[in-house]
mmCIF file of C-alpha atoms and ligand atoms in Angstrom:
data_model
loop_
_atom_site.group_PDB
_atom_site.id
_atom_site.type_symbol
_atom_site.label_atom_id
_atom_site.label_comp_id
_atom_site.label_asym_id
_atom_site.label_seq_id
_atom_site.Cartn_x
_atom_site.Cartn_y
_atom_site.Cartn_z
ATOM 1 C CA MET J 1 217.544 10.573 38.275
ATOM 2 C CA SER J 2 220.059 12.902 39.716
ATOM 3 C CA GLN J 3 223.811 12.403 39.472
ATOM 4 C CA SER J 4 226.550 13.359 41.859
ATOM 5 C CA ALA J 5 228.964 15.797 40.635
ATOM 6 C CA SER J 6 231.957 13.872 40.495
ATOM 7 C CA GLN J 7 230.157 11.355 38.379
ATOM 8 C CA ASN J 8 229.484 14.185 36.596
ATOM 9 C CA SER J 9 232.886 15.882 36.418
ATOM 10 C CA PRO J 10 234.867 14.281 33.354
ATOM 11 C CA SER J 11 232.200 15.296 30.986
ATOM 12 C CA ARG J 12 231.379 18.727 31.912
ATOM 13 C CA PRO J 13 232.147 21.097 29.415
ATOM 14 C CA ALA J 14 235.142 22.521 29.105
ATOM 15 C CA ARG J 15 234.014 25.543 26.092
ATOM 16 C CA LEU J 16 235.397 28.546 26.617
ATOM 17 C CA ARG J 17 233.020 30.987 28.123
ATOM 18 C CA ARG J 18 235.568 33.668 29.953
ATOM 19 C CA SER J 19 233.716 36.511 28.201
ATOM 20 C CA VAL J 20 229.939 36.973 27.447
ATOM 21 C CA LEU J 21 229.011 39.731 25.656
ATOM 22 C CA SER J 22 225.662 40.602 25.212
ATOM 23 C CA VAL J 23 224.310 43.199 22.835
ATOM 24 C CA PRO J 24 220.989 45.054 21.610
ATOM 25 C CA ALA J 25 219.694 42.647 18.774
ATOM 26 C CA ILE J 26 218.111 46.220 18.329
ATOM 27 C CA ASN J 27 221.999 47.679 17.681
ATOM 28 C CA ARG J 28 222.509 47.414 14.040
ATOM 29 C CA ARG J 29 226.186 49.015 14.586
ATOM 30 C CA ALA J 30 227.071 46.791 17.735
ATOM 31 C CA LEU J 31 226.383 43.668 15.750
ATOM 32 C CA ASP J 32 227.975 44.734 12.935
ATOM 33 C CA LYS J 33 230.923 44.722 15.211
ATOM 34 C CA LEU J 34 230.584 41.458 16.409
ATOM 35 C CA SER J 35 233.041 39.611 14.019
ATOM 36 C CA SER J 36 236.196 42.143 15.159
ATOM 37 C CA LEU J 37 235.420 41.113 18.822
ATOM 38 C CA ASP J 38 237.522 37.881 20.813
ATOM 39 C CA CYS J 39 235.119 37.563 23.145
ATOM 40 C CA ASP J 40 233.885 33.819 23.737
ATOM 41 C CA ALA J 41 230.518 34.282 22.974
ATOM 42 C CA VAL J 42 227.294 36.386 22.495
ATOM 43 C CA ILE J 43 224.271 36.782 23.891
ATOM 44 C CA PHE J 44 222.000 38.157 21.641
ATOM 45 C CA ASP J 45 219.588 40.064 23.825
ATOM 46 C CA LEU J 46 215.337 40.425 23.157
ATOM 47 C CA GLU J 47 214.544 41.164 26.378
ATOM 48 C CA ASP J 48 215.460 44.304 28.384
ATOM 49 C CA SER J 49 217.552 46.292 26.319
ATOM 50 C CA VAL J 50 214.802 46.231 23.603
ATOM 51 C CA SER J 51 211.879 48.767 24.036
ATOM 52 C CA PRO J 52 208.490 46.687 23.707
ATOM 53 C CA ASP J 53 207.778 48.452 20.547
ATOM 54 C CA MET J 54 211.116 47.551 18.335
ATOM 55 C CA LYS J 55 210.821 43.880 19.592
ATOM 56 C CA ALA J 56 209.753 42.545 15.789
ATOM 57 C CA GLU J 57 212.434 44.711 14.360
ATOM 58 C CA ALA J 58 215.131 42.979 16.870
ATOM 59 C CA ARG J 59 213.684 39.845 15.331
ATOM 60 C CA GLU J 60 214.449 40.944 11.755
ATOM 61 C CA ASN J 61 217.850 42.060 12.913
ATOM 62 C CA LEU J 62 218.779 38.480 14.071
ATOM 63 C CA ARG J 63 217.411 36.696 10.892
ATOM 64 C CA ALA J 64 219.735 38.643 9.014
ATOM 65 C CA PHE J 65 222.599 38.720 11.251
ATOM 66 C CA PHE J 66 222.549 34.635 11.534
ATOM 67 C CA SER J 67 222.123 34.337 7.607
ATOM 68 C CA ALA J 68 225.193 36.837 6.957
ATOM 69 C CA SER J 69 227.868 35.784 9.420
ATOM 70 C CA PRO J 70 227.918 32.433 11.387
ATOM 71 C CA LEU J 71 230.280 34.023 14.083
ATOM 72 C CA PRO J 72 232.974 30.375 13.535
ATOM 73 C CA GLY J 73 234.485 30.104 17.068
ATOM 74 C CA LYS J 74 231.493 31.730 18.728
ATOM 75 C CA GLU J 75 228.788 30.614 20.923
ATOM 76 C CA ARG J 76 225.737 32.455 20.040
ATOM 77 C CA ILE J 77 222.704 32.602 22.743
ATOM 78 C CA ILE J 78 219.610 34.276 21.953
ATOM 79 C CA ARG J 79 217.955 35.762 24.928
ATOM 80 C CA ILE J 80 214.300 35.948 25.142
ATOM 81 C CA ASN J 81 211.603 37.774 26.550
ATOM 82 C CA ALA J 82 209.465 35.909 29.586
ATOM 83 C CA LEU J 83 207.650 32.794 27.604
ATOM 84 C CA SER J 84 204.545 34.023 29.792
ATOM 85 C CA SER J 85 204.859 37.619 28.141
ATOM 86 C CA ASN J 86 203.667 39.130 24.758
ATOM 87 C CA PHE J 87 206.442 38.101 23.089
ATOM 88 C CA GLY J 88 207.808 34.941 24.215
ATOM 89 C CA ALA J 89 205.891 32.776 21.747
ATOM 90 C CA GLU J 90 207.598 35.042 18.511
ATOM 91 C CA ASP J 91 210.584 35.175 20.658
ATOM 92 C CA MET J 92 210.958 31.314 20.506
ATOM 93 C CA ALA J 93 209.849 30.485 17.253
ATOM 94 C CA LEU J 94 212.806 32.918 16.513
ATOM 95 C CA VAL J 95 215.034 30.256 18.470
ATOM 96 C CA ALA J 96 213.705 27.705 16.529
ATOM 97 C CA GLU J 97 214.148 29.396 12.997
ATOM 98 C CA LEU J 98 217.964 30.277 13.714
ATOM 99 C CA GLU J 99 219.075 27.750 15.695
ATOM 100 C CA PRO J 100 221.921 28.893 17.821
ATOM 101 C CA ASP J 101 223.778 27.326 20.361
ATOM 102 C CA ALA J 102 221.836 28.234 23.478
ATOM 103 C CA VAL J 103 218.243 30.255 24.484
ATOM 104 C CA LEU J 104 218.768 32.062 27.718
ATOM 105 C CA LEU J 105 215.858 32.322 29.646
ATOM 106 C CA PRO J 106 215.411 35.462 31.475
ATOM 107 C CA LYS J 107 213.851 36.069 35.592
ATOM 108 C CA VAL J 108 214.028 31.574 36.075
ATOM 109 C CA ASP J 109 212.265 31.482 39.275
ATOM 110 C CA GLU J 110 211.906 27.302 39.568
ATOM 111 C CA PRO J 111 212.812 24.368 37.500
ATOM 112 C CA GLN J 112 208.975 24.079 35.801
ATOM 113 C CA ASP J 113 210.291 27.698 34.027
ATOM 114 C CA VAL J 114 212.892 25.569 32.342
ATOM 115 C CA MET J 115 211.316 22.301 31.527
ATOM 116 C CA ALA J 116 208.811 24.063 29.737
ATOM 117 C CA VAL J 117 210.990 25.304 27.276
ATOM 118 C CA GLY J 118 212.735 22.251 27.516
ATOM 119 C CA ASP J 119 209.000 20.991 26.129
ATOM 120 C CA TRP J 120 208.369 23.619 23.554
ATOM 121 C CA LEU J 121 212.023 22.757 22.083
ATOM 122 C CA ALA J 122 211.664 19.525 21.654
ATOM 123 C CA GLU J 123 208.166 19.572 20.335
ATOM 124 C CA ALA J 124 209.550 22.225 17.646
ATOM 125 C CA ASP J 125 211.896 19.269 16.963
ATOM 126 C CA ALA J 126 214.502 21.397 17.860
ATOM 127 C CA PRO J 127 218.525 19.495 17.602
ATOM 128 C CA GLU J 128 219.396 18.360 20.851
ATOM 129 C CA SER J 129 222.789 21.080 20.418
ATOM 130 C CA LEU J 130 220.276 23.726 20.977
ATOM 131 C CA ARG J 131 220.931 24.257 24.662
ATOM 132 C CA ILE J 132 219.126 26.434 27.759
ATOM 133 C CA TRP J 133 221.425 28.871 29.448
ATOM 134 C CA ALA J 134 219.205 30.302 32.815
ATOM 135 C CA MET J 135 219.535 33.568 34.440
ATOM 136 C CA ILE J 136 219.685 33.568 38.060
ATOM 137 C CA GLU J 137 218.001 36.830 38.961
ATOM 138 C CA THR J 138 215.439 36.820 40.774
ATOM 139 C CA PRO J 139 215.426 36.074 44.389
ATOM 140 C CA ARG J 140 213.230 32.980 44.005
ATOM 141 C CA GLY J 141 215.463 32.001 41.331
ATOM 142 C CA VAL J 142 218.904 31.870 44.254
ATOM 143 C CA LEU J 143 216.675 30.388 46.461
ATOM 144 C CA ASN J 144 215.490 27.871 44.060
ATOM 145 C CA ALA J 145 219.171 27.817 42.246
ATOM 146 C CA ALA J 146 219.926 24.040 43.264
ATOM 147 C CA ALA J 147 216.593 22.611 42.333
ATOM 148 C CA ILE J 148 217.151 24.761 39.117
ATOM 149 C CA ALA J 149 219.688 22.988 38.334
ATOM 150 C CA GLU J 150 219.376 19.392 40.033
ATOM 151 C CA ALA J 151 216.381 19.034 37.033
ATOM 152 C CA GLY J 152 218.739 20.072 34.541
ATOM 153 C CA ARG J 153 219.873 16.533 34.917
ATOM 154 C CA THR J 154 216.338 15.310 33.757
ATOM 155 C CA ALA J 155 216.683 13.316 30.568
ATOM 156 C CA GLY J 156 215.792 15.977 27.383
ATOM 157 C CA SER J 157 216.216 19.533 30.160
ATOM 158 C CA ARG J 158 219.016 21.065 27.954
ATOM 159 C CA LEU J 159 220.177 23.198 30.522
ATOM 160 C CA ASP J 160 223.920 23.856 30.274
ATOM 161 C CA CYS J 161 224.547 27.108 32.341
ATOM 162 C CA PHE J 162 223.548 29.795 34.632
ATOM 163 C CA VAL J 163 223.959 33.685 34.255
ATOM 164 C CA VAL J 164 223.426 35.678 37.634
ATOM 165 C CA GLY J 165 221.902 38.691 36.974
ATOM 166 C CA LEU J 166 222.358 40.979 39.827
ATOM 167 C CA ASN J 167 220.763 44.354 38.355
ATOM 168 C CA ASP J 168 217.613 42.128 38.722
ATOM 169 C CA LEU J 169 218.690 41.134 42.307
ATOM 170 C CA ARG J 170 219.955 44.681 43.269
ATOM 171 C CA LYS J 171 216.335 45.850 42.390
ATOM 172 C CA GLU J 172 214.465 42.777 43.804
ATOM 173 C CA THR J 173 215.851 43.046 47.425
ATOM 174 C CA GLY J 174 216.861 46.190 47.914
ATOM 175 C CA VAL J 175 221.124 45.666 48.458
ATOM 176 C CA LEU J 176 222.926 49.066 47.228
ATOM 177 C CA PRO J 177 225.925 48.420 44.476
ATOM 178 C CA GLN J 178 228.708 48.043 46.564
ATOM 179 C CA SER J 179 232.253 47.570 45.637
ATOM 180 C CA GLY J 180 233.527 44.069 46.858
ATOM 181 C CA ARG J 181 229.786 42.504 47.005
ATOM 182 C CA ALA J 182 230.288 41.692 50.191
ATOM 183 C CA TYR J 183 226.123 40.951 50.495
ATOM 184 C CA LEU J 184 225.787 39.694 47.197
ATOM 185 C CA VAL J 185 228.627 37.135 47.666
ATOM 186 C CA PRO J 186 226.710 34.126 49.406
ATOM 187 C CA TRP J 187 223.852 34.293 47.141
ATOM 188 C CA LEU J 188 226.574 34.529 44.784
ATOM 189 C CA MET J 189 228.316 31.243 45.896
ATOM 190 C CA GLN J 190 224.932 29.880 46.172
ATOM 191 C CA VAL J 191 224.685 29.709 42.069
ATOM 192 C CA VAL J 192 228.168 28.394 42.288
ATOM 193 C CA LEU J 193 227.631 25.475 44.177
ATOM 194 C CA ALA J 194 224.639 24.468 42.749
ATOM 195 C CA VAL J 195 225.719 24.486 39.282
ATOM 196 C CA SER J 196 228.919 22.212 40.759
ATOM 197 C CA ALA J 197 226.896 19.816 42.369
ATOM 198 C CA TYR J 198 225.409 19.377 39.086
ATOM 199 C CA GLY J 199 227.592 19.546 36.191
ATOM 200 C CA LEU J 200 226.951 23.170 35.081
ATOM 201 C CA GLU J 201 228.676 26.170 34.447
ATOM 202 C CA ALA J 202 227.664 29.535 35.931
ATOM 203 C CA ILE J 203 228.959 33.222 34.823
ATOM 204 C CA ASP J 204 228.773 35.756 36.440
ATOM 205 C CA SER J 205 227.066 39.360 36.323
ATOM 206 C CA VAL J 206 227.242 42.383 33.886
ATOM 207 C CA PHE J 207 229.509 44.998 35.385
ATOM 208 C CA ASN J 208 227.573 48.286 34.552
ATOM 209 C CA ASP J 209 230.467 50.549 34.585
ATOM 210 C CA PHE J 210 232.301 50.093 31.615
ATOM 211 C CA ARG J 211 234.478 53.129 32.050
ATOM 212 C CA ASP J 212 235.664 52.002 35.560
ATOM 213 C CA ALA J 213 238.371 49.797 34.340
ATOM 214 C CA ASP J 214 239.725 48.996 37.600
ATOM 215 C CA SER J 215 236.817 47.998 39.396
ATOM 216 C CA PHE J 216 236.273 45.827 36.613
ATOM 217 C CA GLU J 217 239.288 44.062 36.884
ATOM 218 C CA ALA J 218 238.510 44.194 40.476
ATOM 219 C CA GLU J 219 235.398 42.110 39.814
ATOM 220 C CA CYS J 220 236.143 39.613 37.494
ATOM 221 C CA GLU J 221 239.396 38.746 39.446
ATOM 222 C CA GLN J 222 236.930 38.179 42.526
ATOM 223 C CA GLY J 223 234.280 35.924 39.898
ATOM 224 C CA ARG J 224 237.223 33.909 39.312
ATOM 225 C CA ALA J 225 238.490 33.277 42.337
ATOM 226 C CA MET J 226 234.369 32.659 43.704
ATOM 227 C CA GLY J 227 234.773 29.599 40.498
ATOM 228 C CA PHE J 228 232.359 31.585 37.624
ATOM 229 C CA ALA J 229 233.764 30.218 34.589
ATOM 230 C CA GLY J 230 233.439 34.224 32.602
ATOM 231 C CA LYS J 231 231.364 37.087 32.794
ATOM 232 C CA MET J 232 228.509 38.834 31.244
ATOM 233 C CA LEU J 233 230.147 41.457 29.685
ATOM 234 C CA ILE J 234 228.465 45.003 27.813
ATOM 235 C CA HIS J 235 231.067 46.477 26.280
ATOM 236 C CA PRO J 236 233.649 45.684 24.194
ATOM 237 C CA ASN J 237 236.234 47.453 26.499
ATOM 238 C CA GLN J 238 235.697 44.516 28.704
ATOM 239 C CA ILE J 239 236.578 41.506 26.549
ATOM 240 C CA GLU J 240 240.154 41.961 26.949
ATOM 241 C CA PRO J 241 240.557 41.765 30.947
ATOM 242 C CA ALA J 242 237.811 38.461 30.889
ATOM 243 C CA ASN J 243 239.361 36.942 28.708
ATOM 244 C CA ARG J 244 242.573 37.662 31.198
ATOM 245 C CA HIS J 245 241.022 36.810 34.262
ATOM 246 C CA PHE J 246 238.943 34.000 33.894
ATOM 247 C CA GLY J 247 241.420 31.668 31.527
ATOM 248 C CA PRO J 248 244.322 30.198 32.380
ATOM 249 C CA ASP J 249 247.583 31.907 33.047
ATOM 250 C CA ALA J 250 251.210 30.426 32.088
ATOM 251 C CA ALA J 251 251.757 29.529 35.649
ATOM 252 C CA ALA J 252 248.620 27.410 36.182
ATOM 253 C CA ILE J 253 248.924 25.854 32.680
ATOM 254 C CA ALA J 254 252.429 24.687 33.553
ATOM 255 C CA GLU J 255 251.296 23.379 36.971
ATOM 256 C CA ALA J 256 248.569 21.282 35.110
ATOM 257 C CA GLU J 257 250.549 19.940 32.839
ATOM 258 C CA ALA J 258 252.811 18.407 34.683
ATOM 259 C CA ILE J 259 249.972 16.803 36.690
ATOM 260 C CA ILE J 260 249.232 15.509 33.521
ATOM 261 C CA ALA J 261 252.966 14.398 32.880
ATOM 262 C CA ALA J 262 253.285 12.499 36.603
ATOM 263 C CA PHE J 263 250.497 10.867 36.514
ATOM 264 C CA THR J 264 250.893 9.628 33.011
ATOM 265 C CA GLU J 265 254.489 8.186 33.905
ATOM 266 C CA PRO J 266 254.543 4.470 33.922
ATOM 267 C CA GLY J 267 253.874 3.484 36.792
ATOM 268 C CA SER J 268 251.273 5.760 37.872
ATOM 269 C CA ALA J 269 248.825 4.214 36.651
ATOM 270 C CA THR J 270 247.649 2.408 40.299
ATOM 271 C CA LEU J 271 248.703 5.467 41.946
ATOM 272 C CA ASN J 272 245.761 8.278 43.508
ATOM 273 C CA VAL J 273 248.296 10.629 44.781
ATOM 274 C CA VAL J 274 251.860 11.710 43.792
ATOM 275 C CA ASN J 275 254.454 13.882 45.049
ATOM 276 C CA ILE J 276 255.901 16.761 42.459
ATOM 277 C CA ASP J 277 258.257 18.524 44.048
ATOM 278 C CA GLY J 278 257.084 18.605 47.560
ATOM 279 C CA ARG J 279 252.919 18.471 47.192
ATOM 280 C CA MET J 280 250.932 16.280 47.724
ATOM 281 C CA VAL J 281 248.727 16.112 44.110
ATOM 282 C CA GLU J 282 245.531 13.679 43.643
ATOM 283 C CA ARG J 283 244.020 12.110 41.116
ATOM 284 C CA LEU J 284 241.111 14.365 41.481
ATOM 285 C CA HIS J 285 243.484 17.395 40.235
ATOM 286 C CA LEU J 286 244.074 15.436 37.022
ATOM 287 C CA VAL J 287 241.044 16.207 35.813
ATOM 288 C CA GLN J 288 240.739 19.795 36.467
ATOM 289 C CA ALA J 289 244.070 19.607 35.116
ATOM 290 C CA GLU J 290 243.393 18.419 31.246
ATOM 291 C CA ARG J 291 239.556 21.136 31.635
ATOM 292 C CA LEU J 292 242.267 23.574 32.147
ATOM 293 C CA VAL J 293 244.875 22.242 29.433
ATOM 294 C CA HIS J 294 242.125 21.681 27.034
ATOM 295 C CA LYS J 295 240.678 24.939 27.079
ATOM 296 C CA ALA J 296 244.253 26.596 27.483
ATOM 297 C CA ARG J 297 244.564 24.346 23.720
ATOM 298 C CA GLN J 298 241.566 26.055 22.866
ATOM 299 C CA ILE J 299 242.634 29.837 23.666
ATOM 300 C CA GLU J 300 246.170 28.848 21.194
ATOM 301 C CA GLN J 301 243.800 27.768 18.960
ATOM 302 C CA ARG J 302 241.873 30.799 18.316
ATOM 303 C CA SER J 303 244.982 33.442 18.618
ATOM 304 C CA SER J 304 246.427 31.478 15.611
ATOM 305 C CA GLY J 305 243.512 32.049 13.875
ATOM 306 C CA ALA J 306 242.467 28.361 14.176
ATOM 307 C CA ALA J 307 239.075 29.051 15.441
ATOM 308 C CA ALA J 308 238.268 26.001 17.460
ATOM 309 C CA SER J 309 234.299 24.496 17.835
ATOM 310 C CA PRO J 310 232.210 26.263 20.918
ATOM 311 C CA ARG J 311 230.660 22.709 20.869
ATOM 312 C CA THR J 312 234.149 20.961 21.543
ATOM 313 C CA GLU J 313 234.203 18.882 24.345
ATOM 314 C CA ALA J 314 237.144 17.517 26.678
HETATM 315 N N1 COA P 401 228.807 44.835 21.529
HETATM 316 C C1 COA P 401 228.934 45.330 20.690
HETATM 317 N N2 COA P 401 229.534 46.641 20.232
HETATM 318 C C2 COA P 401 229.370 47.175 21.334
HETATM 319 C C3 COA P 401 228.594 47.219 22.100
HETATM 320 C C4 COA P 401 228.498 45.580 22.542
HETATM 321 N N3 COA P 401 227.481 45.444 23.823
HETATM 322 N N4 COA P 401 228.298 47.922 23.235
HETATM 323 C C5 COA P 401 228.924 48.953 22.497
HETATM 324 N N5 COA P 401 229.386 48.733 21.400
HETATM 325 C C6 COA P 401 230.323 49.708 20.104
HETATM 326 C C7 COA P 401 229.475 50.781 19.678
HETATM 327 O O1 COA P 401 228.504 50.092 18.533
HETATM 328 C C8 COA P 401 230.904 51.407 19.552
HETATM 329 O O2 COA P 401 231.277 51.330 17.943
HETATM 330 P P1 COA P 401 231.361 52.325 17.021
HETATM 331 O O3 COA P 401 232.781 52.575 17.227
HETATM 332 O O4 COA P 401 231.703 51.463 15.559
HETATM 333 O O5 COA P 401 230.480 53.449 16.654
HETATM 334 C C9 COA P 401 231.649 50.800 20.554
HETATM 335 O O6 COA P 401 231.766 49.616 20.992
HETATM 336 C C10 COA P 401 232.380 52.233 21.202
HETATM 337 O O7 COA P 401 231.332 51.953 22.189
HETATM 338 P P2 COA P 401 230.109 53.505 22.912
HETATM 339 O O8 COA P 401 230.311 54.962 22.179
HETATM 340 O O9 COA P 401 231.826 53.283 24.408
HETATM 341 O O10 COA P 401 229.411 53.014 24.146
HETATM 342 P P3 COA P 401 228.119 53.167 23.244
HETATM 343 O O11 COA P 401 227.173 54.190 24.072
HETATM 344 O O12 COA P 401 227.370 52.908 21.968
HETATM 345 O O13 COA P 401 227.237 51.958 23.883
HETATM 346 C C11 COA P 401 226.397 50.603 25.558
HETATM 347 C C12 COA P 401 226.968 52.031 25.601
HETATM 348 C C13 COA P 401 226.261 50.377 27.426
HETATM 349 C C14 COA P 401 224.779 51.559 25.188
HETATM 350 C C15 COA P 401 226.292 49.808 24.846
HETATM 351 O O14 COA P 401 227.637 48.991 25.115
HETATM 352 C C16 COA P 401 225.370 48.432 25.207
HETATM 353 O O15 COA P 401 224.401 48.643 24.547
HETATM 354 N N6 COA P 401 226.032 47.209 25.931
HETATM 355 C C17 COA P 401 225.055 46.274 26.350
HETATM 356 C C18 COA P 401 223.670 46.698 26.912
HETATM 357 C C19 COA P 401 222.999 45.416 27.036
HETATM 358 O O16 COA P 401 223.087 44.023 25.882
HETATM 359 N N7 COA P 401 222.206 44.997 27.758
HETATM 360 C C20 COA P 401 221.214 43.609 28.429
HETATM 361 C C21 COA P 401 222.272 43.203 29.401
HETATM 362 S S1 COA P 401 222.523 43.759 30.904
HETATM 363 MG MG1 MG P 402 217.712 40.829 33.801
#
């Protein structure tokens, strides 16, 4: 059964997903660095960054890593190879064994790709807390984004988040990498629209040139303005700018607190619009304001050393 965005909004996850760092599961040196990095989430990649003859070793690395390093306060996501590939079954067995926060499915084309993995996890008695993330990185994936997101509303689907993959999408379509991403913006917004309609979140694509700090800043600013919750990253030096751009700034927090205060004043319980310094604010802004303040608190708790649980919700 489908639900409208407004029905879903209050319960939409308010997890921090500003910086979602991908790490090749084969790279032990990079894995060892993770506990010292300030990213909100980690994608342990078994797919494209691991060559076919190293997949088994990469799985062993994750086994060792998960038993030694719980990474408190960070969401842990394992990106598997396609279920239909030679590696998919063993990757899924590892996911069931390690119980990360989510499994990330590559090249999701249609709802059935998500439903099949949901069925697999149910069959394996995986805990409900183990969610599904979907890479939207093929032409069919973009065209079907709304149908895939809607399928995520069905009972047992576990769908939680989309991650856009522009490297694959550019390869499939021939769109060239250009600053400003003019020809890609319509597709990116289609993904944002799809997740918004069905109460999910979307993470913007990686930016490959990790030494070009200025262009990365510009792309973070654009991704935030488009409505993405965060950015998938490939290198530690991308974490700080992503956290800054996708996190609420001081002015936004002050504004959100003013909105919450205005709606909690005695006498405003039955009001749907209030006047804040000459600007109309509607009750719908209250939900956004509460979500933003909740995220700000999570960031505050993290920087004061008390890591907030990634499963905490508004
Ligand atoms: N996660 C954690 N640590 C990382 C990292 C990552 N994604 N990328 C680099 N590092 C570490 C390196 O191990 C190195 O650590 P050290 O100082 O202890 O040696 C440090 O950060 C500096 O790295 P640098 O020398 O600048 O880059 P590199 O040559 O080691 O790595 C890449 C460059 C692109 C190969 C690497 O960043 C990478 O593999 N990124 C992820 C790729 C990926 O996941 N692709 C799939 C999704 S698109
Ligand atoms: Mg890909």
